Amino acid sequence: MANPQVATVPATEPVTLDEVKRRLRIEITNSDDDDLLNDLTQAARARAEAFLNRRLVTQTLDFFVDAFPATDFIELPGGRLASITSLKYTDSDNLETTWTATNYFASITAEPGRLHLAFNISWPTATLKPRDAVVVRYVVGYGAAAAVPFGIRAGMMLAIGHLFHNRSDVVIQQGVTAIEIPQAA
């Protein structure tokens, strides 16, 4: 299954800067490393999302397919589906059409979520452009940062701490021994 593109990035991260600072025992008022910690938090979220194959906090995705499927649904990767914003398709004359929302509905109980055809509705029969003719825009994620399971948030904080304290993946001890640091949380 192809990867969706991010249309709207998350407004927040699953862990706050203050939570990260408390975990790393950095004074909340010390802002020397705030930019780095924010970057590491984004990197930890991206890594967790890639590993889990799901988006953590609310974000909007665009999923492209070349044609309408033979089935009555389109699976939408990215984790917990909150809603479907639109379905658009582009015909061979490069004219884009937004399909009426009453023609489909969101199945939010299955994972991955699905866009299903409404009862007695068929996919459009237009001749489509050859690639990426159909795009579904949808919203995924657990919602607010507090709704992200603590185990995921704790794993992110471990990864952030690891990256903060080990700015390289090889540590040279006294003498000539080089130790590679595992890249796992």
mmCIF file of C-alpha atoms in Angstrom, residues 18-179:
data_model
loop_
_atom_site.group_PDB
_atom_site.id
_atom_site.type_symbol
_atom_site.label_atom_id
_atom_site.label_comp_id
_atom_site.label_asym_id
_atom_site.label_seq_id
_atom_site.Cartn_x
_atom_site.Cartn_y
_atom_site.Cartn_z
ATOM 1 C CA ASP A 18 8.204 20.652 29.475
ATOM 2 C CA GLU A 19 7.585 16.883 29.698
ATOM 3 C CA VAL A 20 10.816 16.208 27.810
ATOM 4 C CA LYS A 21 12.771 18.600 30.040
ATOM 5 C CA ARG A 22 11.397 16.979 33.206
ATOM 6 C CA ARG A 23 12.285 13.530 31.843
ATOM 7 C CA LEU A 24 15.833 14.682 31.026
ATOM 8 C CA ARG A 25 16.150 16.595 34.312
ATOM 9 C CA ILE A 26 16.657 19.926 32.550
ATOM 10 C CA GLU A 27 15.432 23.054 34.315
ATOM 11 C CA ILE A 28 12.179 24.204 32.722
ATOM 12 C CA THR A 29 13.489 27.793 32.650
ATOM 13 C CA ASN A 30 16.677 26.768 30.791
ATOM 14 C CA SER A 31 15.982 27.442 27.103
ATOM 15 C CA ASP A 32 19.492 26.735 25.758
ATOM 16 C CA ASP A 33 18.509 23.446 24.108
ATOM 17 C CA ASP A 34 14.837 24.136 23.333
ATOM 18 C CA ASP A 35 15.295 24.184 19.553
ATOM 19 C CA LEU A 36 17.244 20.923 19.629
ATOM 20 C CA LEU A 37 14.709 19.267 21.950
ATOM 21 C CA ASN A 38 11.829 20.354 19.694
ATOM 22 C CA ASP A 39 13.647 18.931 16.660
ATOM 23 C CA LEU A 40 14.360 15.673 18.503
ATOM 24 C CA THR A 41 10.700 15.457 19.546
ATOM 25 C CA GLN A 42 9.592 15.782 15.919
ATOM 26 C CA ALA A 43 12.159 13.167 14.899
ATOM 27 C CA ALA A 44 10.989 10.784 17.643
ATOM 28 C CA ARG A 45 7.348 11.213 16.561
ATOM 29 C CA ALA A 46 8.240 10.583 12.913
ATOM 30 C CA ARG A 47 10.212 7.475 13.893
ATOM 31 C CA ALA A 48 7.377 6.171 16.088
ATOM 32 C CA GLU A 49 4.829 6.824 13.327
ATOM 33 C CA ALA A 50 6.976 5.001 10.763
ATOM 34 C CA PHE A 51 7.536 2.052 13.110
ATOM 35 C CA LEU A 52 3.859 1.805 14.112
ATOM 36 C CA ASN A 53 2.563 2.627 10.614
ATOM 37 C CA ARG A 54 0.112 5.087 12.149
ATOM 38 C CA ARG A 55 -0.129 8.811 12.793
ATOM 39 C CA LEU A 56 -0.202 9.764 16.446
ATOM 40 C CA VAL A 57 -1.713 13.240 16.782
ATOM 41 C CA THR A 58 -4.355 14.700 14.495
ATOM 42 C CA GLN A 59 -3.168 15.401 10.970
ATOM 43 C CA THR A 60 -4.674 15.523 7.504
ATOM 44 C CA LEU A 61 -3.431 13.150 4.809
ATOM 45 C CA ASP A 62 -3.872 12.820 1.049
ATOM 46 C CA PHE A 63 -3.942 9.273 -0.305
ATOM 47 C CA PHE A 64 -3.532 8.858 -4.060
ATOM 48 C CA VAL A 65 -4.572 5.848 -6.133
ATOM 49 C CA ASP A 66 -4.382 5.394 -9.891
ATOM 50 C CA ALA A 67 -7.962 4.164 -10.343
ATOM 51 C CA PHE A 68 -11.125 3.323 -8.472
ATOM 52 C CA PRO A 69 -10.916 -0.177 -6.954
ATOM 53 C CA ALA A 70 -12.893 -3.253 -7.962
ATOM 54 C CA THR A 71 -14.163 -3.415 -4.362
ATOM 55 C CA ASP A 72 -16.652 -1.047 -2.720
ATOM 56 C CA PHE A 73 -14.030 0.551 -0.470
ATOM 57 C CA ILE A 74 -10.639 2.242 -0.405
ATOM 58 C CA GLU A 75 -8.358 1.438 2.539
ATOM 59 C CA LEU A 76 -6.837 4.579 4.040
ATOM 60 C CA PRO A 77 -3.453 4.004 5.709
ATOM 61 C CA GLY A 78 -2.273 6.028 8.651
ATOM 62 C CA GLY A 79 -3.936 4.608 11.738
ATOM 63 C CA ARG A 80 -7.116 5.680 13.468
ATOM 64 C CA LEU A 81 -9.428 7.352 10.918
ATOM 65 C CA ALA A 82 -11.316 10.341 12.322
ATOM 66 C CA SER A 83 -13.090 11.618 9.196
ATOM 67 C CA ILE A 84 -12.985 11.915 5.427
ATOM 68 C CA THR A 85 -12.714 15.448 4.089
ATOM 69 C CA SER A 86 -13.076 14.807 0.359
ATOM 70 C CA LEU A 87 -12.683 12.449 -2.568
ATOM 71 C CA LYS A 88 -11.534 14.014 -5.840
ATOM 72 C CA TYR A 89 -10.697 12.456 -9.171
ATOM 73 C CA THR A 90 -9.058 13.795 -12.314
ATOM 74 C CA ASP A 91 -10.184 12.632 -15.733
ATOM 75 C CA SER A 92 -8.083 12.148 -18.846
ATOM 76 C CA ASP A 93 -8.775 15.785 -19.862
ATOM 77 C CA ASN A 94 -7.166 16.841 -16.560
ATOM 78 C CA LEU A 95 -10.469 18.096 -15.126
ATOM 79 C CA GLU A 96 -10.749 17.597 -11.373
ATOM 80 C CA THR A 97 -14.112 16.650 -9.878
ATOM 81 C CA THR A 98 -15.016 16.599 -6.192
ATOM 82 C CA TRP A 99 -17.312 13.655 -5.613
ATOM 83 C CA THR A 100 -20.411 14.329 -3.507
ATOM 84 C CA ALA A 101 -19.920 13.196 0.088
ATOM 85 C CA THR A 102 -23.309 11.435 0.148
ATOM 86 C CA ASN A 103 -21.838 8.872 -2.270
ATOM 87 C CA TYR A 104 -19.553 7.444 0.411
ATOM 88 C CA PHE A 105 -19.039 7.109 4.152
ATOM 89 C CA ALA A 106 -16.144 6.605 6.547
ATOM 90 C CA SER A 107 -15.639 3.313 8.346
ATOM 91 C CA ILE A 108 -13.765 4.387 11.468
ATOM 92 C CA THR A 109 -13.938 1.113 13.397
ATOM 93 C CA ALA A 110 -11.608 -0.857 11.113
ATOM 94 C CA GLU A 111 -7.867 -0.222 10.956
ATOM 95 C CA PRO A 112 -6.839 0.925 8.536
ATOM 96 C CA GLY A 113 -9.934 3.065 8.117
ATOM 97 C CA ARG A 114 -11.927 2.810 4.931
ATOM 98 C CA LEU A 115 -13.914 4.957 2.556
ATOM 99 C CA HIS A 116 -16.973 2.851 1.620
ATOM 100 C CA LEU A 117 -19.449 3.408 -1.165
ATOM 101 C CA ALA A 118 -22.927 4.316 0.026
ATOM 102 C CA PHE A 119 -25.747 1.827 -0.622
ATOM 103 C CA ASN A 120 -26.560 1.439 -4.351
ATOM 104 C CA ILE A 121 -23.715 3.761 -5.404
ATOM 105 C CA SER A 122 -21.010 2.825 -7.924
ATOM 106 C CA TRP A 123 -17.663 4.431 -8.573
ATOM 107 C CA PRO A 124 -17.603 7.128 -11.273
ATOM 108 C CA THR A 125 -17.089 5.773 -14.796
ATOM 109 C CA ALA A 126 -15.005 8.662 -16.152
ATOM 110 C CA THR A 127 -11.815 7.845 -18.034
ATOM 111 C CA LEU A 128 -9.117 8.799 -15.542
ATOM 112 C CA LYS A 129 -5.654 10.225 -16.042
ATOM 113 C CA PRO A 130 -2.978 7.488 -15.935
ATOM 114 C CA ARG A 131 -1.438 8.135 -12.483
ATOM 115 C CA ASP A 132 -2.675 9.435 -9.127
ATOM 116 C CA ALA A 133 -6.128 10.078 -10.568
ATOM 117 C CA VAL A 134 -8.036 9.640 -7.313
ATOM 118 C CA VAL A 135 -7.155 11.443 -4.089
ATOM 119 C CA VAL A 136 -8.848 10.987 -0.737
ATOM 120 C CA ARG A 137 -8.209 13.669 1.886
ATOM 121 C CA TYR A 138 -8.830 12.462 5.423
ATOM 122 C CA VAL A 139 -8.013 13.100 9.074
ATOM 123 C CA VAL A 140 -6.214 10.529 11.231
ATOM 124 C CA GLY A 141 -4.633 10.302 14.664
ATOM 125 C CA TYR A 142 -5.546 9.739 18.279
ATOM 126 C CA GLY A 143 -6.664 13.360 18.565
ATOM 127 C CA ALA A 144 -5.068 15.393 21.316
ATOM 128 C CA ALA A 145 -1.600 14.572 22.611
ATOM 129 C CA ALA A 146 -3.083 13.310 25.877
ATOM 130 C CA ALA A 147 -5.003 10.623 23.947
ATOM 131 C CA VAL A 148 -1.804 9.046 22.591
ATOM 132 C CA PRO A 149 -1.140 5.893 24.661
ATOM 133 C CA PHE A 150 1.435 6.481 27.389
ATOM 134 C CA GLY A 151 3.613 3.582 26.217
ATOM 135 C CA ILE A 152 4.128 5.316 22.875
ATOM 136 C CA ARG A 153 4.803 8.641 24.571
ATOM 137 C CA ALA A 154 7.272 6.998 26.985
ATOM 138 C CA GLY A 155 9.085 5.327 24.081
ATOM 139 C CA MET A 156 9.357 8.691 22.368
ATOM 140 C CA MET A 157 10.855 10.244 25.509
ATOM 141 C CA LEU A 158 13.414 7.421 25.708
ATOM 142 C CA ALA A 159 14.394 8.049 22.086
ATOM 143 C CA ILE A 160 14.616 11.814 22.681
ATOM 144 C CA GLY A 161 16.817 11.263 25.742
ATOM 145 C CA HIS A 162 19.033 8.864 23.828
ATOM 146 C CA LEU A 163 19.489 11.297 20.934
ATOM 147 C CA PHE A 164 20.029 14.251 23.271
ATOM 148 C CA HIS A 165 22.709 12.569 25.382
ATOM 149 C CA ASN A 166 24.394 10.713 22.500
ATOM 150 C CA ARG A 167 24.896 13.158 19.648
ATOM 151 C CA SER A 168 26.661 10.489 17.607
ATOM 152 C CA ASP A 169 25.976 6.803 17.094
ATOM 153 C CA VAL A 170 29.531 5.851 18.100
ATOM 154 C CA VAL A 171 31.087 6.628 21.470
ATOM 155 C CA ILE A 172 34.873 6.482 21.839
ATOM 156 C CA GLN A 173 35.871 5.357 25.303
ATOM 157 C CA GLN A 174 39.239 6.076 26.842
ATOM 158 C CA GLY A 175 41.816 4.114 24.950
ATOM 159 C CA VAL A 176 40.926 2.816 21.531
ATOM 160 C CA THR A 177 37.587 1.058 22.097
ATOM 161 C CA ALA A 178 34.683 2.303 19.976
ATOM 162 C CA ILE A 179 31.192 1.304 21.078
#
